[in-house]
Short mmCIF file of C-alpha atoms in Angstrom, two decimals:
data_model
loop_
_atom_site.label_atom_id
_atom_site.label_comp_id
_atom_site.label_asym_id
_atom_site.label_seq_id
_atom_site.Cartn_x
_atom_site.Cartn_y
_atom_site.Cartn_z
CA MET A 1 172.62 175.62 85.16
CA GLU A 2 169.20 174.20 85.84
CA GLY A 3 168.96 170.54 86.66
CA ARG A 4 166.98 168.15 84.48
CA LYS A 5 163.29 168.34 85.24
CA GLU A 6 161.52 165.15 86.17
CA THR A 7 158.88 164.23 83.63
CA THR A 8 155.38 163.05 84.46
CA SER A 9 156.01 159.59 83.01
CA GLU A 10 159.05 159.16 85.23
CA ARG A 11 157.08 160.16 88.30
CA VAL A 12 154.39 157.62 87.42
CA SER A 13 156.78 154.79 86.65
CA PHE A 14 158.57 155.17 89.98
CA SER A 15 155.44 155.78 92.03
CA PRO A 16 155.22 153.26 94.90
CA SER A 17 151.43 153.45 94.88
CA ASN A 18 151.25 151.42 91.66
CA SER A 19 153.30 148.58 93.14
CA TYR A 20 151.27 148.73 96.34
CA THR A 21 147.99 148.52 94.40
CA ALA A 22 149.24 145.61 92.29
CA GLY A 23 150.46 143.76 95.37
CA LEU A 24 147.20 144.36 97.19
CA HIS A 25 145.25 143.12 94.16
CA PHE A 26 147.41 139.98 93.99
CA LEU A 27 146.91 139.21 97.70
CA ASN A 28 143.18 139.82 97.36
CA THR A 29 143.07 137.45 94.39
CA ILE A 30 144.91 134.72 96.32
CA ALA A 31 142.59 135.16 99.32
CA THR A 32 139.52 134.93 97.08
CA CYS A 33 140.92 131.82 95.40
CA ILE A 34 141.65 130.13 98.75
CA ASN A 35 138.16 130.91 100.02
CA GLY A 36 136.58 129.64 96.81
CA ILE A 37 138.39 126.33 96.39
CA PHE A 38 136.67 124.81 99.44
CA SER A 39 133.15 125.53 98.20
CA PHE A 40 130.92 124.48 95.32
CA SER A 41 131.77 127.40 93.05
CA PHE A 42 133.40 128.17 89.73
CA ILE A 43 136.66 128.86 91.53
CA GLY A 44 136.55 125.50 93.31
CA TYR A 45 135.65 123.72 90.07
CA PHE A 46 138.48 125.26 88.05
CA PHE A 47 141.03 124.72 90.83
CA TRP A 48 140.27 121.10 91.68
CA ILE A 49 139.83 119.97 88.07
CA GLY A 50 143.15 121.62 87.23
CA PHE A 51 144.77 120.06 90.30
CA LEU A 52 143.46 116.59 89.41
CA TYR A 53 144.68 116.93 85.82
CA LEU A 54 148.17 117.94 86.98
CA ILE A 55 148.34 115.13 89.55
CA GLY A 56 147.16 112.67 86.90
CA SER A 57 149.79 113.90 84.46
CA ILE A 58 152.60 113.60 87.01
CA VAL A 59 151.52 110.17 88.29
CA THR A 60 151.14 108.82 84.75
CA ILE A 61 154.48 109.97 83.37
CA VAL A 62 156.48 109.18 86.54
CA SER A 63 154.95 105.71 86.84
CA TRP A 64 155.71 105.01 83.19
CA ILE A 65 159.30 106.22 83.39
CA TYR A 66 160.07 104.16 86.49
CA PHE A 67 158.02 101.01 85.84
CA ALA A 68 158.02 100.47 82.06
CA PRO A 69 160.05 97.40 80.99
CA ARG A 70 163.39 98.22 79.39
CA ILE A 71 166.10 96.58 77.36
CA ARG A 72 169.43 98.38 77.54
CA ASP A 73 167.76 101.44 79.08
CA THR A 74 165.21 101.63 76.24
CA ILE A 75 161.49 101.25 76.94
CA ILE A 76 160.29 98.35 74.79
CA CYS A 77 156.56 99.04 75.08
CA PRO A 78 154.95 101.76 72.86
CA SER A 79 155.09 105.01 74.80
CA MET A 80 153.40 107.57 72.56
CA ALA A 81 149.93 107.11 74.07
CA ILE A 82 151.24 107.55 77.61
CA TYR A 83 153.19 110.68 76.68
CA ALA A 84 150.14 112.11 74.90
CA ILE A 85 147.87 111.48 77.89
CA SER A 86 150.35 113.07 80.27
CA GLY A 87 150.83 116.07 77.98
CA PHE A 88 147.09 116.62 77.48
CA TRP A 89 146.42 116.42 81.20
CA ALA A 90 149.27 118.79 82.04
CA LEU A 91 147.96 121.33 79.51
CA HIS A 92 144.43 120.96 80.89
CA GLY A 93 145.63 121.45 84.44
CA VAL A 94 147.61 124.60 83.70
CA THR A 95 144.71 126.06 81.69
CA MET A 96 142.21 125.38 84.48
CA LEU A 97 144.47 126.98 87.10
CA ILE A 98 144.90 130.06 84.89
CA ILE A 99 141.12 130.38 84.57
CA CYS A 100 140.82 129.93 88.35
CA TYR A 101 143.26 132.79 88.97
CA LEU A 102 141.66 135.13 86.42
CA TYR A 103 138.17 134.44 87.73
CA SER A 104 139.37 134.97 91.32
CA SER A 105 140.98 138.28 90.38
CA MET A 106 137.71 139.54 88.92
CA VAL A 107 135.49 138.24 91.72
CA GLY A 108 137.73 139.90 94.25
CA ASP A 109 137.15 143.29 92.62
CA ASP A 110 133.35 143.04 92.28
CA PHE A 111 132.86 140.82 89.25
CA GLU A 112 129.83 142.60 87.78
CA ASN A 113 131.57 145.97 87.78
CA GLU A 114 134.77 144.44 86.43
CA LEU A 115 133.00 143.02 83.38
CA TYR A 116 132.19 146.52 82.22
CA LYS A 117 135.91 147.26 81.89
CA PRO A 118 137.48 145.86 78.68
CA THR A 119 140.74 144.86 80.37
CA ARG A 120 143.21 142.22 79.27
CA SER A 121 142.07 139.87 82.05
CA THR A 122 138.46 140.25 80.94
CA ASN A 123 139.31 139.45 77.33
CA ILE A 124 141.45 136.44 78.26
CA LEU A 125 138.80 135.12 80.65
CA GLY A 126 136.08 135.52 78.02
CA PHE A 127 138.16 133.66 75.43
CA LEU A 128 139.01 130.83 77.82
CA VAL A 129 135.45 130.46 79.10
CA LYS A 130 134.17 130.27 75.54
CA ILE A 131 136.72 127.99 73.93
CA CYS A 132 138.20 125.85 76.73
CA PRO A 133 135.19 123.67 77.68
CA LEU A 134 134.85 122.36 74.12
CA ILE A 135 138.58 121.75 73.74
CA ILE A 136 138.90 120.06 77.13
CA ARG A 137 135.94 117.77 76.48
CA PHE A 138 137.45 116.78 73.14
CA PHE A 139 140.87 115.99 74.60
CA HIS A 140 139.30 114.27 77.61
CA LEU A 141 137.53 111.87 75.24
CA LEU A 142 140.72 111.59 73.19
CA SER A 143 142.62 110.60 76.32
CA LEU A 144 140.03 107.85 76.87
CA CYS A 145 140.79 106.56 73.37
CA LEU A 146 144.49 106.62 74.24
CA ILE A 147 143.75 104.64 77.40
CA PHE A 148 142.02 102.03 75.23
CA THR A 149 145.17 102.01 73.07
CA ASN A 150 147.22 101.18 76.15
CA ILE A 151 144.78 98.41 77.06
CA PHE A 152 145.13 97.04 73.52
CA ASN A 153 148.93 97.07 73.88
CA LEU A 154 148.59 95.35 77.23
CA LEU A 155 146.42 92.56 75.80
CA PHE A 156 148.14 91.89 72.49
CA LEU A 157 151.81 92.85 72.92
CA PRO A 158 153.72 90.33 75.06
CA GLU A 159 156.40 92.85 75.99
CA CYS A 160 153.73 95.12 77.51
CA ASN A 161 151.90 92.45 79.49
CA CYS A 162 153.59 92.82 82.85
CA VAL A 163 152.38 93.81 86.29
CA TYR A 164 154.00 97.25 86.14
CA ILE A 165 152.33 98.20 82.86
CA ARG A 166 148.99 96.95 84.16
CA ARG A 167 149.50 99.15 87.20
CA VAL A 168 150.19 102.25 85.09
CA VAL A 169 147.14 101.60 82.90
CA ALA A 170 145.03 101.12 86.04
CA TYR A 171 146.29 104.47 87.36
CA THR A 172 145.23 106.28 84.18
CA ILE A 173 141.78 104.64 84.17
CA VAL A 174 141.13 105.51 87.83
CA ILE A 175 142.31 109.10 87.39
CA TRP A 176 140.21 109.54 84.23
CA TRP A 177 137.07 108.38 86.03
CA ILE A 178 137.80 110.49 89.12
CA ILE A 179 138.06 113.60 86.94
CA THR A 180 134.89 112.67 85.03
CA ILE A 181 132.78 111.96 88.12
CA PHE A 182 134.10 115.00 89.97
CA GLY A 183 133.27 117.23 87.02
CA MET A 184 129.73 115.83 86.80
CA VAL A 185 129.14 116.32 90.53
CA MET A 186 130.48 119.87 90.49
CA ARG A 187 128.42 120.75 87.43
CA ASN A 188 125.23 119.67 89.22
CA ARG A 189 126.12 121.35 92.52
CA ILE A 190 127.42 124.72 91.33
CA ALA A 191 124.82 127.50 91.35
CA LEU A 192 125.14 129.50 88.15
CA PRO A 193 125.23 133.29 88.61
CA PRO A 194 122.22 134.99 86.96
CA TYR A 195 124.29 136.87 84.38
CA LEU A 196 125.06 133.51 82.71
CA TYR A 197 121.49 132.43 82.02
CA ASN A 198 119.01 135.27 82.72
CA PRO A 199 118.56 137.54 79.64
CA HIS A 200 116.87 140.16 81.84
CA HIS A 201 119.88 140.49 84.11
CA SER A 202 121.84 143.70 83.57
CA MET A 203 125.10 141.79 83.08
CA TYR A 204 123.79 139.17 80.64
CA MET A 205 124.61 141.02 77.40
CA VAL A 206 127.95 142.17 78.81
CA TYR A 207 128.87 138.54 79.45
CA VAL A 208 127.65 137.49 75.98
CA ASN A 209 129.69 140.22 74.31
CA MET A 210 132.74 139.33 76.41
CA CYS A 211 132.56 135.71 75.26
#
């Protein structure tokens, strides 16, 4: 009796070369990301903005949980604005870090050649680059309105007017301005690649179609 023949799909699925290529690509992406975060580049911008948003989210929610005044283990000051700010910033941070990783993965494999390939990473990156800046600006301004809500609570609600609440509100204001100023500085210092603004560049229409 003849043994069962190994199919082509089985040989491919168990091929170690695929895992080796994926691992090499991942390490190359991490190396590109590490090299890019310490320079004025898109990778550095996405990483540090995402990092600042995550730090701001953690500091805000942890400070509120530990320092907010309580009665019988219940926070007596309105908490919705604080939770919303922390949630928005956490979402922003994760989104920025995802964009940083995707952009690093494409830069590491020759970005201009990679854009010609309609891969899943290319489609996701194009969607995020197109839609995220508008959404993040909107929620960044919304978080400023929420900060003003906390200031209003601090001024007009006696149960919120304590040194710990003032400290939490001060944290959120400082973090908001750090993110804003850092973003403005990075925007003015980053050199845009020509395929983003030069219609005569060979990659310009590819980038437009991707987005």
